[in-house]
């Protein structure tokens, strides 16, 4: 979030207490929030073309329910949508995703869980500006804007998570990123202690990128601290 404009989130929730708790959590996390207590207000706010990045959409709403709002949102370029529902039924989840929602969260949920989902959806609807453009080390060229990697001129195919990890390292080439920071940025806040994820994905990147994966020069382990792209800056 640091180098981006603050994301703007519309919270559509008729339960006043929950609306306040959610907006409080979002505000503390640095997001700009707007609130709608029922479907008519929400519908108007969405039609007024406010530049929302994400809509947190309760399903059970007076006047116009969340399903109708989801349908209304389908025909234009719309913000990311996370449906929040008290019902928590698998059929509701499938219906929400079928209607174009990006994610579904059953009540009750924790603030951490909500923030993690928001980060994940934001990454999809609004990829960050990738300022440095192209980062090169040896035969490996990482084009951050085009999301493309080549090795000696040949395209290297990466999974979405492999790409996110490599891009995070390349964007900070020469700087050691500690385990927690990488896990939080690539996987999400709830993964801060899952170092095995990092080890696994660092190794997968090495196999694809390094001349000698056992002696990496691109995805470099820095003692017990973390990882670094290339030599220190
Ligand atoms: Ca409700």
PDB file of C-alpha atoms and ligand atoms in Angstrom:
ATOM      1  CA  UNK A   1       0.000   0.000   0.000  1.00  0.00           C
ATOM      2  CA  UNK A   2       2.846   2.371   0.666  1.00  0.00           C
ATOM      3  CA  UNK A   3       3.440   3.630  -2.843  1.00  0.00           C
ATOM      4  CA  UNK A   4      -0.161   3.589  -3.962  1.00  0.00           C
ATOM      5  CA  UNK A   5      -2.988   6.029  -3.596  1.00  0.00           C
ATOM      6  CA  UNK A   6      -5.247   4.895  -0.826  1.00  0.00           C
ATOM      7  CA  UNK A   7      -7.772   2.347  -1.979  1.00  0.00           C
ATOM      8  CA  UNK A   8     -11.397   3.458  -1.625  1.00  0.00           C
ATOM      9  CA  UNK A   9     -13.784   0.882  -0.173  1.00  0.00           C
ATOM     10  CA  UNK A  10     -17.579   1.067  -0.088  1.00  0.00           C
ATOM     11  CA  UNK A  11     -19.083  -0.815   2.854  1.00  0.00           C
ATOM     12  CA  UNK A  12     -22.694  -1.848   2.226  1.00  0.00           C
ATOM     13  CA  UNK A  13     -24.067  -3.237   5.497  1.00  0.00           C
ATOM     14  CA  UNK A  14     -27.364  -2.560   7.276  1.00  0.00           C
ATOM     15  CA  UNK A  15     -26.145  -3.735  10.683  1.00  0.00           C
ATOM     16  CA  UNK A  16     -24.936  -0.468  12.222  1.00  0.00           C
ATOM     17  CA  UNK A  17     -22.582  -2.073  14.733  1.00  0.00           C
ATOM     18  CA  UNK A  18     -20.914  -4.267  12.131  1.00  0.00           C
ATOM     19  CA  UNK A  19     -20.704  -1.372   9.665  1.00  0.00           C
ATOM     20  CA  UNK A  20     -18.887   0.727  12.245  1.00  0.00           C
ATOM     21  CA  UNK A  21     -16.506  -2.075  13.254  1.00  0.00           C
ATOM     22  CA  UNK A  22     -15.629  -2.816   9.642  1.00  0.00           C
ATOM     23  CA  UNK A  23     -15.145   0.813   8.679  1.00  0.00           C
ATOM     24  CA  UNK A  24     -12.995   1.322  11.789  1.00  0.00           C
ATOM     25  CA  UNK A  25     -10.758  -1.598  10.844  1.00  0.00           C
ATOM     26  CA  UNK A  26     -10.459  -0.353   7.255  1.00  0.00           C
ATOM     27  CA  UNK A  27      -9.667   3.197   8.308  1.00  0.00           C
ATOM     28  CA  UNK A  28      -6.960   2.012  10.727  1.00  0.00           C
ATOM     29  CA  UNK A  29      -5.468  -0.046   7.910  1.00  0.00           C
ATOM     30  CA  UNK A  30      -5.168   3.114   5.816  1.00  0.00           C
ATOM     31  CA  UNK A  31      -8.119   2.688   3.466  1.00  0.00           C
ATOM     32  CA  UNK A  32     -10.581   5.390   2.535  1.00  0.00           C
ATOM     33  CA  UNK A  33     -14.116   4.231   3.290  1.00  0.00           C
ATOM     34  CA  UNK A  34     -17.655   5.179   2.334  1.00  0.00           C
ATOM     35  CA  UNK A  35     -20.672   3.664   4.020  1.00  0.00           C
ATOM     36  CA  UNK A  36     -24.114   2.659   2.825  1.00  0.00           C
ATOM     37  CA  UNK A  37     -26.767   1.341   5.235  1.00  0.00           C
ATOM     38  CA  UNK A  38     -29.060  -0.102   2.600  1.00  0.00           C
ATOM     39  CA  UNK A  39     -29.277  -1.089  -1.015  1.00  0.00           C
ATOM     40  CA  UNK A  40     -30.832   2.095  -2.415  1.00  0.00           C
ATOM     41  CA  UNK A  41     -28.036   4.304  -1.070  1.00  0.00           C
ATOM     42  CA  UNK A  42     -25.454   1.826  -2.297  1.00  0.00           C
ATOM     43  CA  UNK A  43     -27.009   1.669  -5.742  1.00  0.00           C
ATOM     44  CA  UNK A  44     -26.987   5.472  -5.997  1.00  0.00           C
ATOM     45  CA  UNK A  45     -23.387   5.725  -4.802  1.00  0.00           C
ATOM     46  CA  UNK A  46     -22.293   3.155  -7.356  1.00  0.00           C
ATOM     47  CA  UNK A  47     -24.193   4.907 -10.141  1.00  0.00           C
ATOM     48  CA  UNK A  48     -22.696   8.272  -9.202  1.00  0.00           C
ATOM     49  CA  UNK A  49     -19.495   6.694 -10.421  1.00  0.00           C
ATOM     50  CA  UNK A  50     -17.424   7.219  -7.346  1.00  0.00           C
ATOM     51  CA  UNK A  51     -14.114   5.515  -7.970  1.00  0.00           C
ATOM     52  CA  UNK A  52     -14.469   2.629  -5.561  1.00  0.00           C
ATOM     53  CA  UNK A  53     -11.776  -0.028  -5.689  1.00  0.00           C
ATOM     54  CA  UNK A  54     -13.718  -2.550  -3.637  1.00  0.00           C
ATOM     55  CA  UNK A  55     -17.308  -2.998  -2.473  1.00  0.00           C
ATOM     56  CA  UNK A  56     -17.922  -5.029   0.667  1.00  0.00           C
ATOM     57  CA  UNK A  57     -21.434  -6.197   0.010  1.00  0.00           C
ATOM     58  CA  UNK A  58     -23.831  -7.609   2.589  1.00  0.00           C
ATOM     59  CA  UNK A  59     -26.500  -9.831   1.038  1.00  0.00           C
ATOM     60  CA  UNK A  60     -29.357  -9.339   3.495  1.00  0.00           C
ATOM     61  CA  UNK A  61     -30.232  -5.664   3.002  1.00  0.00           C
ATOM     62  CA  UNK A  62     -33.500  -3.732   3.197  1.00  0.00           C
ATOM     63  CA  UNK A  63     -35.163  -2.441  -0.041  1.00  0.00           C
ATOM     64  CA  UNK A  64     -32.639  -3.746  -2.564  1.00  0.00           C
ATOM     65  CA  UNK A  65     -30.698  -6.811  -1.499  1.00  0.00           C
ATOM     66  CA  UNK A  66     -27.103  -7.658  -2.240  1.00  0.00           C
ATOM     67  CA  UNK A  67     -27.993 -10.049  -5.058  1.00  0.00           C
ATOM     68  CA  UNK A  68     -29.724  -7.270  -6.983  1.00  0.00           C
ATOM     69  CA  UNK A  69     -26.805  -4.937  -6.415  1.00  0.00           C
ATOM     70  CA  UNK A  70     -24.415  -7.584  -7.710  1.00  0.00           C
ATOM     71  CA  UNK A  71     -26.549  -7.992 -10.838  1.00  0.00           C
ATOM     72  CA  UNK A  72     -26.679  -4.213 -11.327  1.00  0.00           C
ATOM     73  CA  UNK A  73     -22.926  -4.017 -11.146  1.00  0.00           C
ATOM     74  CA  UNK A  74     -22.357  -6.601 -13.845  1.00  0.00           C
ATOM     75  CA  UNK A  75     -22.767  -4.490 -16.932  1.00  0.00           C
ATOM     76  CA  UNK A  76     -20.110  -1.860 -16.311  1.00  0.00           C
ATOM     77  CA  UNK A  77     -16.503  -1.819 -15.357  1.00  0.00           C
ATOM     78  CA  UNK A  78     -16.981  -2.396 -11.707  1.00  0.00           C
ATOM     79  CA  UNK A  79     -14.946  -2.413  -8.542  1.00  0.00           C
ATOM     80  CA  UNK A  80     -13.811  -5.629  -6.894  1.00  0.00           C
ATOM     81  CA  UNK A  81     -16.648  -7.142  -4.863  1.00  0.00           C
ATOM     82  CA  UNK A  82     -16.368  -9.127  -1.650  1.00  0.00           C
ATOM     83  CA  UNK A  83     -19.730 -10.514  -0.573  1.00  0.00           C
ATOM     84  CA  UNK A  84     -20.205 -10.734   3.177  1.00  0.00           C
ATOM     85  CA  UNK A  85     -23.068 -12.876   4.291  1.00  0.00           C
ATOM     86  CA  UNK A  86     -24.469 -14.204   7.541  1.00  0.00           C
ATOM     87  CA  UNK A  87     -25.815 -17.280   5.813  1.00  0.00           C
ATOM     88  CA  UNK A  88     -22.504 -18.887   5.001  1.00  0.00           C
ATOM     89  CA  UNK A  89     -24.017 -21.526   2.768  1.00  0.00           C
ATOM     90  CA  UNK A  90     -22.029 -23.101  -0.031  1.00  0.00           C
ATOM     91  CA  UNK A  91     -24.851 -22.367  -2.497  1.00  0.00           C
ATOM     92  CA  UNK A  92     -24.674 -18.656  -1.607  1.00  0.00           C
ATOM     93  CA  UNK A  93     -20.955 -18.648  -2.150  1.00  0.00           C
ATOM     94  CA  UNK A  94     -21.299 -20.231  -5.574  1.00  0.00           C
ATOM     95  CA  UNK A  95     -24.118 -17.849  -6.502  1.00  0.00           C
ATOM     96  CA  UNK A  96     -22.010 -14.852  -5.441  1.00  0.00           C
ATOM     97  CA  UNK A  97     -19.015 -15.977  -7.485  1.00  0.00           C
ATOM     98  CA  UNK A  98     -21.274 -16.796 -10.459  1.00  0.00           C
ATOM     99  CA  UNK A  99     -22.659 -13.266 -10.302  1.00  0.00           C
ATOM    100  CA  UNK A 100     -19.150 -11.903 -10.597  1.00  0.00           C
ATOM    101  CA  UNK A 101     -18.117 -11.387  -6.953  1.00  0.00           C
ATOM    102  CA  UNK A 102     -14.375 -11.656  -6.418  1.00  0.00           C
ATOM    103  CA  UNK A 103     -14.582 -13.284  -3.016  1.00  0.00           C
ATOM    104  CA  UNK A 104     -17.028 -14.366  -0.347  1.00  0.00           C
ATOM    105  CA  UNK A 105     -16.679 -14.006   3.392  1.00  0.00           C
ATOM    106  CA  UNK A 106     -19.066 -15.647   5.872  1.00  0.00           C
ATOM    107  CA  UNK A 107     -19.962 -13.807   9.064  1.00  0.00           C
ATOM    108  CA  UNK A 108     -18.545 -13.720  11.644  1.00  0.00           C
ATOM    109  CA  UNK A 109     -15.066 -12.898  10.371  1.00  0.00           C
ATOM    110  CA  UNK A 110     -12.021 -11.317  11.980  1.00  0.00           C
ATOM    111  CA  UNK A 111     -10.551  -7.975  10.950  1.00  0.00           C
ATOM    112  CA  UNK A 112      -7.341  -9.778   9.929  1.00  0.00           C
ATOM    113  CA  UNK A 113      -9.261 -12.127   7.683  1.00  0.00           C
ATOM    114  CA  UNK A 114     -11.157  -9.250   6.095  1.00  0.00           C
ATOM    115  CA  UNK A 115      -7.968  -7.243   5.472  1.00  0.00           C
ATOM    116  CA  UNK A 116      -6.248 -10.264   3.937  1.00  0.00           C
ATOM    117  CA  UNK A 117      -9.132 -10.784   1.510  1.00  0.00           C
ATOM    118  CA  UNK A 118      -9.129  -7.090   0.619  1.00  0.00           C
ATOM    119  CA  UNK A 119      -5.429  -7.130  -0.140  1.00  0.00           C
ATOM    120  CA  UNK A 120      -5.815 -10.186  -2.325  1.00  0.00           C
ATOM    121  CA  UNK A 121      -8.708  -8.678  -4.294  1.00  0.00           C
ATOM    122  CA  UNK A 122      -6.941  -5.320  -4.606  1.00  0.00           C
ATOM    123  CA  UNK A 123      -3.939  -7.039  -6.129  1.00  0.00           C
ATOM    124  CA  UNK A 124      -6.193  -8.500  -8.775  1.00  0.00           C
ATOM    125  CA  UNK A 125      -8.317  -5.434  -9.556  1.00  0.00           C
ATOM    126  CA  UNK A 126      -5.575  -2.866  -9.245  1.00  0.00           C
ATOM    127  CA  UNK A 127      -2.047  -4.110  -9.856  1.00  0.00           C
ATOM    128  CA  UNK A 128       0.434  -1.692  -8.308  1.00  0.00           C
ATOM    129  CA  UNK A 129       2.378   0.706 -10.511  1.00  0.00           C
ATOM    130  CA  UNK A 130       5.595  -1.115 -11.084  1.00  0.00           C
ATOM    131  CA  UNK A 131       7.969   1.800 -11.184  1.00  0.00           C
ATOM    132  CA  UNK A 132      11.407   0.343 -11.981  1.00  0.00           C
ATOM    133  CA  UNK A 133      10.273  -1.183 -15.269  1.00  0.00           C
ATOM    134  CA  UNK A 134      12.922  -3.732 -16.132  1.00  0.00           C
ATOM    135  CA  UNK A 135      15.395  -5.419 -13.787  1.00  0.00           C
ATOM    136  CA  UNK A 136      18.264  -7.417 -15.269  1.00  0.00           C
ATOM    137  CA  UNK A 137      20.757  -9.757 -13.658  1.00  0.00           C
ATOM    138  CA  UNK A 138      23.028 -11.873 -15.823  1.00  0.00           C
ATOM    139  CA  UNK A 139      20.923 -13.643 -18.418  1.00  0.00           C
ATOM    140  CA  UNK A 140      17.683 -13.014 -16.533  1.00  0.00           C
ATOM    141  CA  UNK A 141      15.475 -10.070 -17.444  1.00  0.00           C
ATOM    142  CA  UNK A 142      12.414  -9.260 -15.343  1.00  0.00           C
ATOM    143  CA  UNK A 143       9.991  -6.867 -17.025  1.00  0.00           C
ATOM    144  CA  UNK A 144       7.814  -5.668 -14.149  1.00  0.00           C
ATOM    145  CA  UNK A 145       5.401  -3.663 -16.290  1.00  0.00           C
ATOM    146  CA  UNK A 146       4.834  -6.443 -18.830  1.00  0.00           C
ATOM    147  CA  UNK A 147       4.897  -9.143 -16.113  1.00  0.00           C
ATOM    148  CA  UNK A 148       7.326 -11.129 -18.236  1.00  0.00           C
ATOM    149  CA  UNK A 149      10.561 -12.952 -17.451  1.00  0.00           C
ATOM    150  CA  UNK A 150      13.163 -14.121 -19.931  1.00  0.00           C
ATOM    151  CA  UNK A 151      16.362 -16.103 -19.476  1.00  0.00           C
ATOM    152  CA  UNK A 152      18.892 -15.755 -22.265  1.00  0.00           C
ATOM    153  CA  UNK A 153      16.064 -14.385 -24.398  1.00  0.00           C
ATOM    154  CA  UNK A 154      13.702 -17.312 -23.776  1.00  0.00           C
ATOM    155  CA  UNK A 155      10.437 -16.784 -21.952  1.00  0.00           C
ATOM    156  CA  UNK A 156      10.326 -18.271 -18.438  1.00  0.00           C
ATOM    157  CA  UNK A 157       6.855 -19.389 -17.409  1.00  0.00           C
ATOM    158  CA  UNK A 158       5.973 -18.659 -13.808  1.00  0.00           C
ATOM    159  CA  UNK A 159       2.912 -19.419 -11.718  1.00  0.00           C
ATOM    160  CA  UNK A 160       1.088 -16.345 -10.349  1.00  0.00           C
ATOM    161  CA  UNK A 161       2.665 -16.788  -6.900  1.00  0.00           C
ATOM    162  CA  UNK A 162       6.142 -17.392  -8.323  1.00  0.00           C
ATOM    163  CA  UNK A 163       5.705 -14.173 -10.283  1.00  0.00           C
ATOM    164  CA  UNK A 164       4.566 -12.182  -7.239  1.00  0.00           C
ATOM    165  CA  UNK A 165       7.577 -13.346  -5.224  1.00  0.00           C
ATOM    166  CA  UNK A 166      10.043 -12.657  -8.021  1.00  0.00           C
ATOM    167  CA  UNK A 167       8.499  -9.242  -8.758  1.00  0.00           C
ATOM    168  CA  UNK A 168       8.671  -8.263  -5.082  1.00  0.00           C
ATOM    169  CA  UNK A 169      12.361  -9.212  -4.951  1.00  0.00           C
ATOM    170  CA  UNK A 170      13.206  -7.630  -8.313  1.00  0.00           C
ATOM    171  CA  UNK A 171      11.412  -4.384  -7.464  1.00  0.00           C
ATOM    172  CA  UNK A 172      13.784  -4.156  -4.484  1.00  0.00           C
ATOM    173  CA  UNK A 173      16.841  -5.549  -6.293  1.00  0.00           C
ATOM    174  CA  UNK A 174      19.963  -5.514  -4.142  1.00  0.00           C
ATOM    175  CA  UNK A 175      17.974  -5.010  -0.925  1.00  0.00           C
ATOM    176  CA  UNK A 176      17.396  -7.803   1.595  1.00  0.00           C
ATOM    177  CA  UNK A 177      13.700  -8.365   2.274  1.00  0.00           C
ATOM    178  CA  UNK A 178      13.025 -10.195   5.512  1.00  0.00           C
ATOM    179  CA  UNK A 179      10.925 -13.351   5.672  1.00  0.00           C
ATOM    180  CA  UNK A 180       7.924 -11.760   7.331  1.00  0.00           C
ATOM    181  CA  UNK A 181       7.770  -8.838   4.915  1.00  0.00           C
ATOM    182  CA  UNK A 182       7.935 -11.141   1.910  1.00  0.00           C
ATOM    183  CA  UNK A 183       5.331 -13.530   3.274  1.00  0.00           C
ATOM    184  CA  UNK A 184       2.982 -10.676   4.104  1.00  0.00           C
ATOM    185  CA  UNK A 185       3.392  -8.941   0.775  1.00  0.00           C
ATOM    186  CA  UNK A 186       3.205 -11.993  -1.440  1.00  0.00           C
ATOM    187  CA  UNK A 187       0.889 -14.349   0.445  1.00  0.00           C
ATOM    188  CA  UNK A 188      -0.930 -12.017   2.843  1.00  0.00           C
ATOM    189  CA  UNK A 189      -0.783 -10.931   6.506  1.00  0.00           C
ATOM    190  CA  UNK A 190      -1.897 -14.278   7.919  1.00  0.00           C
ATOM    191  CA  UNK A 191       1.090 -16.032   6.317  1.00  0.00           C
ATOM    192  CA  UNK A 192       3.798 -14.055   8.128  1.00  0.00           C
ATOM    193  CA  UNK A 193       5.233 -17.149   9.820  1.00  0.00           C
ATOM    194  CA  UNK A 194       4.923 -19.658   6.984  1.00  0.00           C
ATOM    195  CA  UNK A 195       8.589 -19.771   6.057  1.00  0.00           C
ATOM    196  CA  UNK A 196       8.221 -23.126   4.333  1.00  0.00           C
ATOM    197  CA  UNK A 197       6.164 -21.360   1.636  1.00  0.00           C
ATOM    198  CA  UNK A 198       9.067 -19.018   0.989  1.00  0.00           C
ATOM    199  CA  UNK A 199      11.656 -21.790   0.920  1.00  0.00           C
ATOM    200  CA  UNK A 200       9.570 -23.796  -1.523  1.00  0.00           C
ATOM    201  CA  UNK A 201       8.887 -20.922  -3.895  1.00  0.00           C
ATOM    202  CA  UNK A 202      12.429 -19.546  -3.729  1.00  0.00           C
ATOM    203  CA  UNK A 203      13.651 -22.992  -4.755  1.00  0.00           C
ATOM    204  CA  UNK A 204      11.143 -23.182  -7.608  1.00  0.00           C
ATOM    205  CA  UNK A 205      12.333 -19.813  -8.899  1.00  0.00           C
ATOM    206  CA  UNK A 206      15.963 -20.917  -8.686  1.00  0.00           C
ATOM    207  CA  UNK A 207      15.335 -24.034 -10.720  1.00  0.00           C
ATOM    208  CA  UNK A 208      13.789 -21.847 -13.420  1.00  0.00           C
ATOM    209  CA  UNK A 209      16.232 -18.940 -13.315  1.00  0.00           C
ATOM    210  CA  UNK A 210      19.637 -19.862 -11.940  1.00  0.00           C
ATOM    211  CA  UNK A 211      22.606 -21.345 -13.780  1.00  0.00           C
ATOM    212  CA  UNK A 212      23.302 -23.374 -10.636  1.00  0.00           C
ATOM    213  CA  UNK A 213      20.264 -23.546  -8.325  1.00  0.00           C
ATOM    214  CA  UNK A 214      22.505 -24.834  -5.504  1.00  0.00           C
ATOM    215  CA  UNK A 215      24.573 -21.638  -5.676  1.00  0.00           C
ATOM    216  CA  UNK A 216      21.977 -18.986  -6.465  1.00  0.00           C
ATOM    217  CA  UNK A 217      22.959 -15.551  -7.706  1.00  0.00           C
ATOM    218  CA  UNK A 218      19.497 -14.191  -8.460  1.00  0.00           C
ATOM    219  CA  UNK A 219      17.256 -15.396  -5.612  1.00  0.00           C
ATOM    220  CA  UNK A 220      19.877 -15.126  -2.895  1.00  0.00           C
ATOM    221  CA  UNK A 221      19.417 -16.355   0.697  1.00  0.00           C
ATOM    222  CA  UNK A 222      20.712 -13.764   3.151  1.00  0.00           C
ATOM    223  CA  UNK A 223      21.646 -15.673   6.302  1.00  0.00           C
ATOM    224  CA  UNK A 224      18.651 -16.007   8.595  1.00  0.00           C
ATOM    225  CA  UNK A 225      17.312 -12.623   7.516  1.00  0.00           C
ATOM    226  CA  UNK A 226      15.558 -13.185   4.236  1.00  0.00           C
ATOM    227  CA  UNK A 227      16.107 -13.016   0.506  1.00  0.00           C
ATOM    228  CA  UNK A 228      17.605 -10.601  -1.981  1.00  0.00           C
ATOM    229  CA  UNK A 229      17.524 -10.223  -5.765  1.00  0.00           C
ATOM    230  CA  UNK A 230      21.088 -10.198  -7.090  1.00  0.00           C
ATOM    231  CA  UNK A 231      24.164  -8.768  -5.357  1.00  0.00           C
ATOM    232  CA  UNK A 232      23.751  -6.231  -2.525  1.00  0.00           C
ATOM    233  CA  UNK A 233      23.193  -2.682  -3.621  1.00  0.00           C
TER     234      UNK A 233
HETATM  235 CA1  LIG B   1     -27.690  -7.593   6.709  1.00  0.00          CA
END
